[in-house]
Amino acid sequence: MAARLRVTTVDVGPFTMPKGDLLHGAAGMITVPSTVAVIEHAAHGLILFDTGVNHRVADPEAAEAYWGAGLRAAYGAQAFTRQHAVDAQLDRLGLRTGDVAYVIYSHLHLDHAGGMSYFPRATHVVQHDELRHAWWPDRWTARDTPSTTTATHGTTTSSNSPGTPTSSWTAR
């Protein structure tokens, strides 16, 4: 019987941070991977769960322009290299970005959704509340940003039917 599903997890970049950011009261520093699951499905094709960090973060100057001043260091992403980016990881596996049919996001933080631009033809599946939060952040997460947020987005569809994604978003 031929395999109908293969899941490969790839390390798409390390983050070094205080342990206390992950576990209240923990002391010291820790380096943790950011991961993407590459799912090869017999019926639905190539699917990604998250996309990791964008390749621009590998270059300190480009990261400043892409993420903002000081954020590469603040998030502990100094060890991130161009080879960590999801497009390079797919290439290493013998897969192409253009073959990705679906990208499913756990959430839209920059270490989980930073590589979404590599997949303009894929269907991007995002929780409805994540889209709302990304386009219209609340005051807590909008700190240090202008009070008016402008978003450019593709089409959004919602469904409340059991067994279907809450939202589907196609990146443009």
GROMACS .gro file of N, CA and C in nm:
model
  516
    1MET      N    1   0.084  -0.117   0.000
    1MET     CA    2   0.000   0.000   0.000
    1MET      C    3   0.089   0.125   0.000
    2ALA      N    4   0.061   0.217  -0.087
    2ALA     CA    5   0.139   0.340  -0.097
    2ALA      C    6   0.102   0.435   0.017
    3ALA      N    7   0.200   0.511   0.063
    3ALA     CA    8   0.174   0.609   0.169
    3ALA      C    9   0.080   0.717   0.118
    4ARG      N   10  -0.017   0.753   0.198
    4ARG     CA   11  -0.112   0.857   0.159
    4ARG      C   12  -0.081   0.989   0.224
    5LEU      N   13   0.007   0.987   0.325
    5LEU     CA   14   0.038   1.107   0.399
    5LEU      C   15   0.181   1.100   0.451
    6ARG      N   16   0.255   1.207   0.430
    6ARG     CA   17   0.389   1.217   0.487
    6ARG      C   18   0.400   1.355   0.551
    7VAL      N   19   0.447   1.359   0.675
    7VAL     CA   20   0.465   1.484   0.747
    7VAL      C   21   0.613   1.496   0.782
    8THR      N   22   0.672   1.607   0.742
    8THR     CA   23   0.811   1.637   0.773
    8THR      C   24   0.814   1.769   0.847
    9THR      N   25   0.882   1.773   0.959
    9THR     CA   26   0.897   1.897   1.034
    9THR      C   27   1.035   1.953   1.006
   10VAL      N   28   1.041   2.082   0.971
   10VAL     CA   29   1.169   2.146   0.943
   10VAL      C   30   1.191   2.262   1.040
   11ASP      N   31   1.316   2.283   1.075
   11ASP     CA   32   1.358   2.392   1.162
   11ASP      C   33   1.378   2.515   1.074
   12VAL      N   34   1.292   2.614   1.091
   12VAL     CA   35   1.300   2.734   1.008
   12VAL      C   36   1.356   2.853   1.085
   13GLY      N   37   1.443   2.824   1.179
   13GLY     CA   38   1.515   2.932   1.245
   13GLY      C   39   1.509   2.929   1.396
   14PRO      N   40   1.623   2.955   1.459
   14PRO     CA   41   1.629   2.957   1.605
   14PRO      C   42   1.599   3.096   1.662
   15PHE      N   43   1.543   3.095   1.782
   15PHE     CA   44   1.522   3.217   1.859
   15PHE      C   45   1.587   3.196   1.995
   16THR      N   46   1.669   3.290   2.037
   16THR     CA   47   1.730   3.284   2.170
   16THR      C   48   1.664   3.391   2.256
   17MET      N   49   1.612   3.346   2.369
   17MET     CA   50   1.532   3.436   2.453
   17MET      C   51   1.545   3.396   2.599
   18PRO      N   52   1.502   3.486   2.687
   18PRO     CA   53   1.498   3.449   2.829
   18PRO      C   54   1.399   3.334   2.851
   19LYS      N   55   1.439   3.235   2.931
   19LYS     CA   56   1.347   3.124   2.961
   19LYS      C   57   1.217   3.174   3.022
   20GLY      N   58   1.225   3.284   3.095
   20GLY     CA   59   1.106   3.342   3.158
   20GLY      C   60   1.000   3.386   3.059
   21ASP      N   61   1.038   3.407   2.930
   21ASP     CA   62   0.939   3.440   2.828
   21ASP      C   63   0.850   3.320   2.797
   22LEU      N   64   0.901   3.200   2.825
   22LEU     CA   65   0.827   3.078   2.796
   22LEU      C   66   0.768   3.012   2.920
   23LEU      N   67   0.834   3.032   3.035
   23LEU     CA   68   0.789   2.970   3.159
   23LEU      C   69   0.808   3.068   3.273
   24HIS      N   70   0.699   3.110   3.331
   24HIS     CA   71   0.703   3.211   3.437
   24HIS      C   72   0.800   3.170   3.547
   25GLY      N   73   0.890   3.261   3.578
   25GLY     CA   74   0.984   3.239   3.687
   25GLY      C   75   1.112   3.168   3.649
   26ALA      N   76   1.121   3.116   3.525
   26ALA     CA   77   1.242   3.045   3.483
   26ALA      C   78   1.356   3.144   3.461
   27ALA      N   79   1.476   3.105   3.498
   27ALA     CA   80   1.593   3.190   3.483
   27ALA      C   81   1.681   3.141   3.369
   28GLY      N   82   1.761   3.232   3.315
   28GLY     CA   83   1.856   3.197   3.210
   28GLY      C   84   1.801   3.219   3.071
   29MET      N   85   1.881   3.178   2.975
   29MET     CA   86   1.845   3.192   2.834
   29MET      C   87   1.822   3.054   2.774
   30ILE      N   88   1.745   3.051   2.664
   30ILE     CA   89   1.719   2.926   2.593
   30ILE      C   90   1.709   2.956   2.444
   31THR      N   91   1.753   2.863   2.363
   31THR     CA   92   1.737   2.873   2.217
   31THR      C   93   1.634   2.770   2.176
   32VAL      N   94   1.529   2.816   2.107
   32VAL     CA   95   1.421   2.728   2.063
   32VAL      C   96   1.406   2.738   1.911
   33PRO      N   97   1.367   2.629   1.847
   33PRO     CA   98   1.345   2.635   1.702
   33PRO      C   99   1.207   2.690   1.669
   34SER      N  100   1.198   2.747   1.552
   34SER     CA  101   1.069   2.780   1.492
   34SER      C  102   1.048   2.672   1.387
   35THR      N  103   0.932   2.609   1.386
   35THR     CA  104   0.913   2.494   1.298
   35THR      C  105   0.799   2.513   1.199
   36VAL      N  106   0.810   2.442   1.089
   36VAL     CA  107   0.706   2.434   0.987
   36VAL      C  108   0.683   2.286   0.961
   37ALA      N  109   0.557   2.247   0.953
   37ALA     CA  110   0.524   2.109   0.914
   37ALA      C  111   0.494   2.109   0.764
   38VAL      N  112   0.564   2.022   0.693
   38VAL     CA  113   0.544   2.003   0.549
   38VAL      C  114   0.463   1.875   0.534
   39ILE      N  115   0.342   1.888   0.483
   39ILE     CA  116   0.250   1.774   0.474
   39ILE      C  117   0.230   1.741   0.327
   40GLU      N  118   0.265   1.620   0.290
   40GLU     CA  119   0.243   1.573   0.154
   40GLU      C  120   0.121   1.480   0.160
   41HIS      N  121   0.009   1.528   0.107
   41HIS     CA  122  -0.118   1.458   0.118
   41HIS      C  123  -0.160   1.405  -0.020
   42ALA      N  124  -0.201   1.278  -0.026
   42ALA     CA  125  -0.235   1.216  -0.154
   42ALA      C  126  -0.349   1.285  -0.226
   43ALA      N  127  -0.448   1.334  -0.153
   43ALA     CA  128  -0.565   1.396  -0.217
   43ALA      C  129  -0.555   1.547  -0.227
   44HIS      N  130  -0.492   1.613  -0.128
   44HIS     CA  131  -0.492   1.759  -0.123
   44HIS      C  132  -0.359   1.822  -0.164
   45GLY      N  133  -0.260   1.743  -0.192
   45GLY     CA  134  -0.132   1.795  -0.238
   45GLY      C  135  -0.042   1.840  -0.125
   46LEU      N  136   0.043   1.936  -0.156
   46LEU     CA  137   0.142   1.985  -0.061
   46LEU      C  138   0.080   2.092   0.028
   47ILE      N  139   0.089   2.071   0.159
   47ILE     CA  140   0.029   2.159   0.259
   47ILE      C  141   0.136   2.198   0.359
   48LEU      N  142   0.136   2.324   0.399
   48LEU     CA  143   0.227   2.369   0.505
   48LEU      C  144   0.146   2.408   0.627
   49PHE      N  145   0.200   2.377   0.744
   49PHE     CA  146   0.144   2.430   0.868
   49PHE      C  147   0.244   2.531   0.919
   50ASP      N  148   0.211   2.659   0.902
   50ASP     CA  149   0.297   2.775   0.931
   50ASP      C  150   0.403   2.793   0.823
   51THR      N  151   0.469   2.909   0.824
   51THR     CA  152   0.570   2.940   0.721
   51THR      C  153   0.700   2.993   0.778
   52GLY      N  154   0.708   3.009   0.908
   52GLY     CA  155   0.833   3.055   0.969
   52GLY      C  156   0.861   3.202   0.944
   53VAL      N  157   0.989   3.236   0.954
   53VAL     CA  158   1.038   3.373   0.943
   53VAL      C  159   1.073   3.405   0.798
   54ASN      N  160   1.052   3.528   0.757
   54ASN     CA  161   1.087   3.571   0.622
   54ASN      C  162   1.240   3.578   0.607
   55HIS      N  163   1.289   3.547   0.488
   55HIS     CA  164   1.434   3.543   0.463
   55HIS      C  165   1.502   3.678   0.488
   56ARG      N  166   1.430   3.788   0.480
   56ARG     CA  167   1.491   3.920   0.499
   56ARG      C  168   1.552   3.935   0.638
   57VAL      N  169   1.503   3.858   0.733
   57VAL     CA  170   1.551   3.867   0.871
   57VAL      C  171   1.693   3.812   0.884
   58ALA      N  172   1.738   3.734   0.788
   58ALA     CA  173   1.875   3.680   0.792
   58ALA      C  174   1.980   3.790   0.779
   59ASP      N  175   1.948   3.898   0.711
   59ASP     CA  176   2.040   4.009   0.693
   59ASP      C  177   2.007   4.117   0.796
   60PRO      N  178   2.103   4.154   0.882
   60PRO     CA  179   2.072   4.251   0.987
   60PRO      C  180   2.012   4.382   0.936
   61GLU      N  181   2.065   4.437   0.827
   61GLU     CA  182   2.012   4.563   0.775
   61GLU      C  183   1.873   4.545   0.715
   62ALA      N  184   1.853   4.438   0.639
   62ALA     CA  185   1.721   4.412   0.581
   62ALA      C  186   1.619   4.384   0.690
   63ALA      N  187   1.662   4.318   0.797
   63ALA     CA  188   1.571   4.289   0.909
   63ALA      C  189   1.523   4.417   0.975
   64GLU      N  190   1.611   4.513   0.988
   64GLU     CA  191   1.572   4.641   1.048
   64GLU      C  192   1.463   4.707   0.964
   65ALA      N  193   1.477   4.701   0.832
   65ALA     CA  194   1.377   4.761   0.744
   65ALA      C  195   1.248   4.679   0.742
   66TYR      N  196   1.261   4.547   0.751
   66TYR     CA  197   1.145   4.459   0.738
   66TYR      C  198   1.066   4.447   0.868
   67TRP      N  199   1.134   4.421   0.980
   67TRP     CA  200   1.068   4.403   1.109
   67TRP      C  201   1.059   4.531   1.188
   68GLY      N  202   1.156   4.621   1.167
   68GLY     CA  203   1.162   4.743   1.247
   68GLY      C  204   1.288   4.745   1.331
   69ALA      N  205   1.328   4.863   1.367
   69ALA     CA  206   1.453   4.883   1.440
   69ALA      C  207   1.456   4.803   1.570
   70GLY      N  208   1.562   4.725   1.585
   70GLY     CA  209   1.587   4.652   1.709
   70GLY      C  210   1.509   4.524   1.730
   71LEU      N  211   1.414   4.491   1.643
   71LEU     CA  212   1.331   4.374   1.669
   71LEU      C  213   1.402   4.242   1.643
   72ARG      N  214   1.495   4.238   1.549
   72ARG     CA  215   1.572   4.114   1.526
   72ARG      C  216   1.644   4.074   1.654
   73ALA      N  217   1.708   4.170   1.718
   73ALA     CA  218   1.778   4.143   1.843
   73ALA      C  219   1.679   4.117   1.956
   74ALA      N  220   1.572   4.194   1.963
   74ALA     CA  221   1.474   4.178   2.070
   74ALA      C  222   1.410   4.039   2.070
   75TYR      N  223   1.389   3.983   1.950
   75TYR     CA  224   1.329   3.850   1.939
   75TYR      C  225   1.435   3.739   1.938
   76GLY      N  226   1.562   3.775   1.947
   76GLY     CA  227   1.667   3.674   1.954
   76GLY      C  228   1.687   3.598   1.825
   77ALA      N  229   1.668   3.665   1.712
   77ALA     CA  230   1.677   3.598   1.581
   77ALA      C  231   1.811   3.619   1.512
   78GLN      N  232   1.915   3.656   1.585
   78GLN     CA  233   2.045   3.683   1.523
   78GLN      C  234   2.107   3.560   1.456
   79ALA      N  235   2.072   3.440   1.500
   79ALA     CA  236   2.129   3.318   1.441
   79ALA      C  237   2.052   3.269   1.319
   80PHE      N  238   1.941   3.338   1.284
   80PHE     CA  239   1.861   3.301   1.167
   80PHE      C  240   1.943   3.326   1.041
   81THR      N  241   1.947   3.227   0.951
   81THR     CA  242   2.021   3.239   0.825
   81THR      C  243   1.925   3.225   0.707
   82ARG      N  244   1.973   3.261   0.590
   82ARG     CA  245   1.892   3.249   0.469
   82ARG      C  246   1.850   3.104   0.446
   83GLN      N  247   1.934   3.009   0.487
   83GLN     CA  248   1.904   2.867   0.467
   83GLN      C  249   1.791   2.818   0.558
   84HIS      N  250   1.759   2.893   0.663
   84HIS     CA  251   1.648   2.856   0.751
   84HIS      C  252   1.512   2.885   0.687
   85ALA      N  253   1.503   2.982   0.598
   85ALA     CA  254   1.374   3.024   0.543
   85ALA      C  255   1.303   2.907   0.475
   86VAL      N  256   1.170   2.909   0.481
   86VAL     CA  257   1.090   2.797   0.436
   86VAL      C  258   1.113   2.764   0.288
   87ASP      N  259   1.135   2.863   0.204
   87ASP     CA  260   1.159   2.833   0.062
   87ASP      C  261   1.287   2.752   0.044
   88ALA      N  262   1.391   2.786   0.120
   88ALA     CA  263   1.517   2.710   0.114
   88ALA      C  264   1.498   2.570   0.172
   89GLN      N  265   1.417   2.558   0.276
   89GLN     CA  266   1.392   2.426   0.336
   89GLN      C  267   1.314   2.336   0.239
   90LEU      N  268   1.217   2.393   0.168
   90LEU     CA  269   1.143   2.314   0.069
   90LEU      C  270   1.236   2.269  -0.043
   91ASP      N  271   1.322   2.358  -0.087
   91ASP     CA  272   1.418   2.324  -0.192
   91ASP      C  273   1.508   2.209  -0.146
   92ARG      N  274   1.550   2.213  -0.021
   92ARG     CA  275   1.635   2.107   0.035
   92ARG      C  276   1.562   1.973   0.032
   93LEU      N  277   1.430   1.976   0.047
   93LEU     CA  278   1.349   1.854   0.044
   93LEU      C  279   1.311   1.811  -0.099
   94GLY      N  280   1.352   1.890  -0.199
   94GLY     CA  281   1.318   1.859  -0.337
   94GLY      C  282   1.178   1.905  -0.375
   95LEU      N  283   1.123   2.000  -0.301
   95LEU     CA  284   0.988   2.052  -0.327
   95LEU      C  285   0.997   2.197  -0.374
   96ARG      N  286   0.893   2.244  -0.443
   96ARG     CA  287   0.892   2.382  -0.493
   96ARG      C  288   0.783   2.463  -0.425
   97THR      N  289   0.809   2.590  -0.405
   97THR     CA  290   0.710   2.676  -0.342
   97THR      C  291   0.582   2.682  -0.425
   98GLY      N  292   0.595   2.677  -0.557
   98GLY     CA  293   0.479   2.683  -0.645
   98GLY      C  294   0.389   2.560  -0.636
   99ASP      N  295   0.439   2.453  -0.575
   99ASP     CA  296   0.359   2.331  -0.560
   99ASP      C  297   0.275   2.329  -0.433
  100VAL      N  298   0.293   2.429  -0.346
  100VAL     CA  299   0.217   2.433  -0.221
  100VAL      C  300   0.073   2.472  -0.252
  101ALA      N  301  -0.020   2.384  -0.214
  101ALA     CA  302  -0.162   2.407  -0.241
  101ALA      C  303  -0.229   2.483  -0.127
  102TYR      N  304  -0.191   2.452  -0.004
  102TYR     CA  305  -0.253   2.513   0.113
  102TYR      C  306  -0.147   2.550   0.215
  103VAL      N  307  -0.170   2.662   0.283
  103VAL     CA  308  -0.090   2.700   0.398
  103VAL      C  309  -0.188   2.723   0.512
  104ILE      N  310  -0.169   2.649   0.620
  104ILE     CA  311  -0.256   2.660   0.738
  104ILE      C  312  -0.174   2.726   0.848
  105TYR      N  313  -0.229   2.830   0.908
  105TYR     CA  314  -0.156   2.905   1.011
  105TYR      C  315  -0.210   2.875   1.150
  106SER      N  316  -0.117   2.847   1.242
  106SER     CA  317  -0.155   2.834   1.382
  106SER      C  318  -0.199   2.971   1.434
  107HIS      N  319  -0.124   3.073   1.397
  107HIS     CA  320  -0.155   3.212   1.427
  107HIS      C  321  -0.064   3.299   1.342
  108LEU      N  322  -0.083   3.429   1.345
  108LEU     CA  323  -0.014   3.516   1.251
  108LEU      C  324   0.104   3.593   1.309
  109HIS      N  325   0.170   3.539   1.410
  109HIS     CA  326   0.292   3.604   1.458
  109HIS      C  327   0.400   3.593   1.351
  110LEU      N  328   0.495   3.684   1.354
  110LEU     CA  329   0.596   3.692   1.248
  110LEU      C  330   0.685   3.569   1.238
  111ASP      N  331   0.695   3.490   1.343
  111ASP     CA  332   0.774   3.367   1.335
  111ASP      C  333   0.692   3.248   1.286
  112HIS      N  334   0.564   3.265   1.265
  112HIS     CA  335   0.478   3.159   1.213
  112HIS      C  336   0.424   3.192   1.073
  113ALA      N  337   0.412   3.320   1.041
  113ALA     CA  338   0.352   3.361   0.913
  113ALA      C  339   0.443   3.449   0.829
  114GLY      N  340   0.568   3.463   0.869
  114GLY     CA  341   0.661   3.552   0.798
  114GLY      C  342   0.693   3.510   0.656
  115GLY      N  343   0.674   3.383   0.624
  115GLY     CA  344   0.705   3.334   0.490
  115GLY      C  345   0.584   3.324   0.398
  116MET      N  346   0.472   3.384   0.436
  116MET     CA  347   0.350   3.369   0.354
  116MET      C  348   0.367   3.423   0.212
  117SER      N  349   0.453   3.519   0.191
  117SER     CA  350   0.468   3.578   0.057
  117SER      C  351   0.531   3.482  -0.043
  118TYR      N  352   0.590   3.373   0.003
  118TYR     CA  353   0.649   3.274  -0.088
  118TYR      C  354   0.542   3.192  -0.160
  119PHE      N  355   0.416   3.203  -0.117
  119PHE     CA  356   0.311   3.114  -0.167
  119PHE      C  357   0.190   3.191  -0.219
  120PRO      N  358   0.209   3.273  -0.323
  120PRO     CA  359   0.099   3.357  -0.372
  120PRO      C  360  -0.015   3.279  -0.436
  121ARG      N  361   0.009   3.156  -0.481
  121ARG     CA  362  -0.097   3.078  -0.546
  121ARG      C  363  -0.166   2.980  -0.452
  122ALA      N  364  -0.114   2.966  -0.331
  122ALA     CA  365  -0.174   2.873  -0.235
  122ALA      C  366  -0.298   2.935  -0.171
  123THR      N  367  -0.383   2.849  -0.119
  123THR     CA  368  -0.494   2.893  -0.036
  123THR      C  369  -0.441   2.900   0.106
  124HIS      N  370  -0.457   3.016   0.169
  124HIS     CA  371  -0.408   3.038   0.305
  124HIS      C  372  -0.526   3.027   0.401
  125VAL      N  373  -0.516   2.938   0.498
  125VAL     CA  374  -0.623   2.912   0.592
  125VAL      C  375  -0.585   2.972   0.727
  126VAL      N  376  -0.669   3.064   0.774
  126VAL     CA  377  -0.641   3.142   0.893
  126VAL      C  378  -0.767   3.150   0.978
  127GLN      N  379  -0.751   3.144   1.109
  127GLN     CA  380  -0.866   3.162   1.198
  127GLN      C  381  -0.921   3.304   1.182
  128HIS      N  382  -1.050   3.316   1.185
  128HIS     CA  383  -1.116   3.446   1.168
  128HIS      C  384  -1.061   3.550   1.266
  129ASP      N  385  -1.048   3.512   1.393
  129ASP     CA  386  -1.000   3.607   1.493
  129ASP      C  387  -0.856   3.651   1.468
  130GLU      N  388  -0.775   3.564   1.408
  130GLU     CA  389  -0.638   3.603   1.374
  130GLU      C  390  -0.637   3.710   1.266
  131LEU      N  391  -0.725   3.698   1.168
  131LEU     CA  392  -0.734   3.802   1.064
  131LEU      C  393  -0.778   3.934   1.125
  132ARG      N  394  -0.880   3.930   1.207
  132ARG     CA  395  -0.926   4.053   1.272
  132ARG      C  396  -0.814   4.115   1.353
  133HIS      N  397  -0.745   4.034   1.427
  133HIS     CA  398  -0.637   4.082   1.512
  133HIS      C  399  -0.521   4.139   1.430
  134ALA      N  400  -0.492   4.077   1.316
  134ALA     CA  401  -0.383   4.124   1.229
  134ALA      C  402  -0.418   4.256   1.161
  135TRP      N  403  -0.541   4.268   1.116
  135TRP     CA  404  -0.582   4.389   1.044
  135TRP      C  405  -0.619   4.503   1.136
  136TRP      N  406  -0.677   4.471   1.250
  136TRP     CA  407  -0.720   4.573   1.345
  136TRP      C  408  -0.674   4.534   1.485
  137PRO      N  409  -0.545   4.546   1.513
  137PRO     CA  410  -0.495   4.502   1.644
  137PRO      C  411  -0.556   4.581   1.758
  138ASP      N  412  -0.569   4.514   1.871
  138ASP     CA  413  -0.620   4.584   1.988
  138ASP      C  414  -0.510   4.673   2.046
  139ARG      N  415  -0.543   4.755   2.141
  139ARG     CA  416  -0.447   4.852   2.195
  139ARG      C  417  -0.326   4.783   2.257
  140TRP      N  418  -0.343   4.666   2.316
  140TRP     CA  419  -0.230   4.598   2.380
  140TRP      C  420  -0.123   4.561   2.278
  141THR      N  421  -0.162   4.500   2.166
  141THR     CA  422  -0.063   4.458   2.067
  141THR      C  423  -0.028   4.570   1.971
  142ALA      N  424  -0.106   4.677   1.970
  142ALA     CA  425  -0.079   4.787   1.879
  142ALA      C  426   0.014   4.891   1.939
  143ARG      N  427   0.068   4.863   2.058
  143ARG     CA  428   0.157   4.960   2.121
  143ARG      C  429   0.274   4.989   2.027
  144ASP      N  430   0.320   5.112   2.031
  144ASP     CA  431   0.431   5.158   1.947
  144ASP      C  432   0.398   5.158   1.799
  145THR      N  433   0.269   5.156   1.764
  145THR     CA  434   0.228   5.166   1.625
  145THR      C  435   0.128   5.279   1.614
  146PRO      N  436   0.111   5.334   1.493
  146PRO     CA  437   0.012   5.441   1.476
  146PRO      C  438  -0.127   5.393   1.514
  147SER      N  439  -0.212   5.485   1.556
  147SER     CA  440  -0.345   5.447   1.599
  147SER      C  441  -0.435   5.404   1.485
  148THR      N  442  -0.400   5.438   1.363
  148THR     CA  443  -0.479   5.396   1.247
  148THR      C  444  -0.404   5.286   1.174
  149THR      N  445  -0.470   5.175   1.150
  149THR     CA  446  -0.410   5.062   1.080
  149THR      C  447  -0.476   5.048   0.944
  150THR      N  448  -0.395   5.036   0.840
  150THR     CA  449  -0.446   5.014   0.706
  150THR      C  450  -0.402   4.876   0.663
  151ALA      N  451  -0.493   4.797   0.613
  151ALA     CA  452  -0.461   4.661   0.571
  151ALA      C  453  -0.497   4.643   0.426
  152THR      N  454  -0.411   4.572   0.356
  152THR     CA  455  -0.440   4.531   0.219
  152THR      C  456  -0.453   4.381   0.223
  153HIS      N  457  -0.561   4.329   0.172
  153HIS     CA  458  -0.581   4.185   0.182
  153HIS      C  459  -0.655   4.132   0.061
  154GLY      N  460  -0.648   4.000   0.050
  154GLY     CA  461  -0.719   3.932  -0.058
  154GLY      C  462  -0.862   3.906  -0.017
  155THR      N  463  -0.918   3.800  -0.067
  155THR     CA  464  -1.058   3.770  -0.035
  155THR      C  465  -1.065   3.686   0.092
  156THR      N  466  -1.168   3.710   0.168
  156THR     CA  467  -1.190   3.636   0.292
  156THR      C  468  -1.327   3.573   0.287
  157THR      N  469  -1.335   3.448   0.323
  157THR     CA  470  -1.464   3.383   0.333
  157THR      C  471  -1.475   3.321   0.472
  158SER      N  472  -1.593   3.319   0.525
  158SER     CA  473  -1.614   3.260   0.657
  158SER      C  474  -1.721   3.154   0.648
  159SER      N  475  -1.711   3.057   0.738
  159SER     CA  476  -1.810   2.952   0.745
  159SER      C  477  -1.825   2.909   0.890
  160ASN      N  478  -1.945   2.882   0.929
  160ASN     CA  479  -1.968   2.830   1.063
  160ASN      C  480  -2.009   2.683   1.058
  161SER      N  481  -1.998   2.621   0.941
  161SER     CA  482  -2.035   2.481   0.928
  161SER      C  483  -1.934   2.393   0.998
  162PRO      N  484  -1.980   2.292   1.072
  162PRO     CA  485  -1.886   2.202   1.138
  162PRO      C  486  -1.794   2.135   1.036
  163GLY      N  487  -1.667   2.122   1.073
  163GLY     CA  488  -1.572   2.053   0.988
  163GLY      C  489  -1.512   2.138   0.878
  164THR      N  490  -1.545   2.265   0.870
  164THR     CA  491  -1.487   2.351   0.768
  164THR      C  492  -1.405   2.460   0.835
  165PRO      N  493  -1.303   2.511   0.766
  165PRO     CA  494  -1.222   2.617   0.827
  165PRO      C  495  -1.308   2.739   0.855
  166THR      N  496  -1.273   2.811   0.960
  166THR     CA  497  -1.346   2.933   0.993
  166THR      C  498  -1.324   3.039   0.886
  167SER      N  499  -1.201   3.050   0.835
  167SER     CA  500  -1.172   3.149   0.732
  167SER      C  501  -1.070   3.093   0.635
  168SER      N  502  -1.078   3.140   0.515
  168SER     CA  503  -0.980   3.106   0.414
  168SER      C  504  -0.934   3.237   0.352
  169TRP      N  505  -0.803   3.256   0.340
  169TRP     CA  506  -0.749   3.380   0.289
  169TRP      C  507  -0.651   3.351   0.179
  170THR      N  508  -0.666   3.415   0.068
  170THR     CA  509  -0.572   3.400  -0.042
  170THR      C  510  -0.483   3.522  -0.046
  171ALA      N  511  -0.352   3.502  -0.028
  171ALA     CA  512  -0.258   3.613  -0.030
  171ALA      C  513  -0.245   3.666  -0.170
  172ARG      N  514  -0.233   3.796  -0.183
  172ARG     CA  515  -0.216   3.861  -0.314
  172ARG      C  516  -0.085   3.935  -0.316
   0.00000   0.00000   0.00000
